[in-house]
DNA sequence: TCCCACAACTTACCCGGTTCAGTGATATGG
DNA sequence: CCATATCACTGAACCGGGTAAGTTGTGGGA
């Protein structure tokens, strides 16, 4: 089936291609009457501008890219990315931008994807997640001048704007809450240590624990998977001086930790309190439901998409703070027995 | 920064644009020596074909589309889609096709997305999930002749090929297993009733239960969310003649069901056995780990992507069966007390 | 009455690949 | 030795929108 083009509209309206283009794009150069006529014809025959033609003539590709860099088995279960994606879509859909996805296995592969996307002019910008210290992606993005927005921080992302969240403040809130309940031995199971936000959280955790006089505050590094979460939890719980509360860096590890406690015959929250970072339906799904540090991930994604579209439009975009993280107390935290 | 084009290569190689195009695409019409020279120049200057130009000149857009049609809060937690996406990527990446994603809220919106994508020539084909009886998307896809592959079935998808899985066989296996353990009162919590595979499973469940003489086999419809899973489970467990085993149509509802049982003081698997359909890390994460009907979702996705690329290449593609579903027994099933 | 400004268009070329119809040079066959 | 086939390439049209530059036609001001 033949797709309608602006030439078809032009013929039916009795004007030139150029006039149709002006009319459809809201440019001056056609009268209101003609514009209306053209728009109604376009509507009637179901016209959609060919994205390739549009992209080719110097305009935008009207697509943004996102790479998913976690191992496949984790991607599925962690609600984080899907939450982000929903958020992006809300913004992108409104301006009919498409979202192009690519699963990558390493930062090097990710850089290659960026270079290829740029070379192919397939996308107008990218959203970068999981930043590391001295991230190799930053200089490449700066070199090829691909509009980008970093999700995460605060941290050094060169000239690329970041949408950061106040992880330090949230960590402080969580630890203070546990201490107020009466906990003294608080441990933490972190995500991949190389990631900037793991480092931010670790630093904040150590600082607040020190300021509150909790000396044996330990962070065990893990990798966000359930298996590592279980292992780290076992390590913490078999010790003689086991913690009475554990803060996990994601929901999946927290749920795994809960299962380990139950399997060891420990009662949650009686013997062990659990706090999950990044709330998700998963947290309220288990028994007892998990106290969590919540934030609106979709809104976070939407904000990032907005800033990216802004950058693509050539506007100057600065760093911005995402919505606040707040503590949602549920059944997994209580005073220690 | 200026991106290299074939004209740049042509100039440096001292040949015409046409020759470069032939050389890069492995077409006949250039000598081996010239081809090698052109390829090495392309390599050297980091040439990537402009996808828009390529798509415009009648060729492929080199992208396929996928719509996500579940509510956002469920998308995140259900590993199913992410598993599929990983599988697609494995195939698509190899042939450097991009994957374009769109979150939709209704079948009508989804149809609109297909029409727009098609009009924009943004994609070469789509992967369709969550088919319903008399699915409104099928006739539209047939009308606009957009290459497509349906994930799910068996069922009527007109001329669109489907990758189906033997849900009936798997259901039979699960019920037989529970009966062999000694269960007589088996219930089921299903996904959205309108979906084809819910119907297939319900039919299979009723048939196998009838053939085994289990009269009170009941299916409670839900919608894949944890809340509905909890509600359905409560309804089943407060009755006088409560089931000793429940089969859930996804992992999320099964985990929710487990939490409800624990909250009601029932022991799993002592008082209640639980089987989850579609295994995921989530199932082995909780305590006790859930017996599940497993299949390789990523492989399923990869197969679908392969067939779609085949269809895009203009080959005739027929229905195909995906890898088998098998029962993975874990700690949530045992003989009833 | 003439000139100019301006709105409302049209014309024509651009973007960067793909592809088809030629064109010369060389090889093959009778 | 000439006709013909084949190879290796060139040139130009084309895909479908975007847009700068050019062309009408109209009205207003001097």
mmCIF file of N, CA and C in Angstrom, chain A residues 148-165 196 300 303-304 307 316-322:
data_model
loop_
_atom_site.group_PDB
_atom_site.id
_atom_site.type_symbol
_atom_site.label_atom_id
_atom_site.label_comp_id
_atom_site.label_asym_id
_atom_site.label_seq_id
_atom_site.Cartn_x
_atom_site.Cartn_y
_atom_site.Cartn_z
ATOM 1 N N UNK A 148 23.249 14.812 25.504
ATOM 2 C CA UNK A 148 23.105 13.732 26.477
ATOM 3 C C UNK A 148 22.698 14.286 27.819
ATOM 4 N N UNK A 149 22.093 13.424 28.606
ATOM 5 C CA UNK A 149 21.764 13.750 29.987
ATOM 6 C C UNK A 149 22.141 12.549 30.835
ATOM 7 N N UNK A 150 22.813 12.803 31.933
ATOM 8 C CA UNK A 150 23.203 11.735 32.836
ATOM 9 C C UNK A 150 22.163 11.608 33.938
ATOM 10 N N UNK A 151 21.732 10.379 34.165
ATOM 11 C CA UNK A 151 20.858 10.119 35.301
ATOM 12 C C UNK A 151 21.727 9.608 36.423
ATOM 13 N N UNK A 152 21.810 10.382 37.481
ATOM 14 C CA UNK A 152 22.646 9.966 38.606
ATOM 15 C C UNK A 152 23.620 11.064 38.957
ATOM 16 N N UNK A 153 24.186 10.927 40.075
ATOM 17 C CA UNK A 153 25.108 11.927 40.566
ATOM 18 C C UNK A 153 24.694 12.301 41.970
ATOM 19 N N UNK A 154 25.191 13.350 42.566
ATOM 20 C CA UNK A 154 26.151 14.281 41.975
ATOM 21 C C UNK A 154 27.523 13.639 41.790
ATOM 22 N N UNK A 155 28.235 14.163 40.795
ATOM 23 C CA UNK A 155 29.555 13.653 40.494
ATOM 24 C C UNK A 155 30.066 14.365 39.262
ATOM 25 N N UNK A 156 31.253 14.024 38.829
ATOM 26 C CA UNK A 156 31.854 14.741 37.714
ATOM 27 C C UNK A 156 31.416 14.141 36.378
ATOM 28 N N UNK A 157 30.615 14.878 35.635
ATOM 29 C CA UNK A 157 30.222 14.398 34.317
ATOM 30 C C UNK A 157 30.575 15.434 33.261
ATOM 31 N N UNK A 158 31.651 16.165 33.519
ATOM 32 C CA UNK A 158 32.142 17.113 32.531
ATOM 33 C C UNK A 158 31.077 18.104 32.121
ATOM 34 N N UNK A 159 30.927 18.290 30.812
ATOM 35 C CA UNK A 159 29.968 19.278 30.319
ATOM 36 C C UNK A 159 28.570 18.680 30.174
ATOM 37 N N UNK A 160 28.408 17.404 30.505
ATOM 38 C CA UNK A 160 27.095 16.771 30.325
ATOM 39 C C UNK A 160 26.234 16.999 31.555
ATOM 40 N N UNK A 161 25.035 17.561 31.337
ATOM 41 C CA UNK A 161 24.183 17.849 32.493
ATOM 42 C C UNK A 161 23.701 16.568 33.163
ATOM 43 N N UNK A 162 23.502 16.652 34.441
ATOM 44 C CA UNK A 162 23.036 15.478 35.169
ATOM 45 C C UNK A 162 21.769 15.792 35.947
ATOM 46 N N UNK A 163 20.922 14.783 36.045
ATOM 47 C CA UNK A 163 19.756 14.865 36.908
ATOM 48 C C UNK A 163 20.116 14.015 38.114
ATOM 49 N N UNK A 164 20.404 14.668 39.211
ATOM 50 C CA UNK A 164 20.900 13.944 40.368
ATOM 51 C C UNK A 164 19.845 13.871 41.455
ATOM 52 N N UNK A 165 20.049 12.937 42.366
ATOM 53 C CA UNK A 165 19.124 12.857 43.494
ATOM 54 C C UNK A 165 19.928 12.849 44.783
ATOM 55 N N UNK A 196 29.056 5.419 40.520
ATOM 56 C CA UNK A 196 29.121 6.674 41.256
ATOM 57 C C UNK A 196 28.123 6.720 42.397
ATOM 58 N N UNK A 300 11.313 10.801 37.593
ATOM 59 C CA UNK A 300 12.753 11.000 37.391
ATOM 60 C C UNK A 300 13.076 10.860 35.900
ATOM 61 N N UNK A 303 11.654 13.690 33.837
ATOM 62 C CA UNK A 303 12.452 14.915 33.965
ATOM 63 C C UNK A 303 13.706 14.828 33.093
ATOM 64 N N UNK A 304 14.345 13.659 33.125
ATOM 65 C CA UNK A 304 15.545 13.477 32.312
ATOM 66 C C UNK A 304 15.219 13.634 30.826
ATOM 67 N N UNK A 307 14.732 17.278 29.956
ATOM 68 C CA UNK A 307 16.001 18.004 29.853
ATOM 69 C C UNK A 307 16.737 17.625 28.566
ATOM 70 N N UNK A 316 20.582 25.626 26.552
ATOM 71 C CA UNK A 316 21.583 25.340 27.570
ATOM 72 C C UNK A 316 20.883 24.627 28.728
ATOM 73 N N UNK A 317 21.407 23.482 29.095
ATOM 74 C CA UNK A 317 20.781 22.708 30.162
ATOM 75 C C UNK A 317 21.778 22.513 31.286
ATOM 76 N N UNK A 318 21.351 22.805 32.484
ATOM 77 C CA UNK A 318 22.242 22.618 33.626
ATOM 78 C C UNK A 318 21.840 21.418 34.451
ATOM 79 N N UNK A 319 22.600 21.173 35.514
ATOM 80 C CA UNK A 319 22.251 20.080 36.413
ATOM 81 C C UNK A 319 20.927 20.392 37.110
ATOM 82 N N UNK A 320 20.216 19.368 37.484
ATOM 83 C CA UNK A 320 18.956 19.569 38.179
ATOM 84 C C UNK A 320 18.762 18.463 39.192
ATOM 85 N N UNK A 321 18.104 18.803 40.280
ATOM 86 C CA UNK A 321 17.842 17.774 41.261
ATOM 87 C C UNK A 321 16.503 17.125 40.965
ATOM 88 N N UNK A 322 16.484 15.801 41.053
ATOM 89 C CA UNK A 322 15.239 15.072 40.854
ATOM 90 C C UNK A 322 14.405 15.169 42.125
#
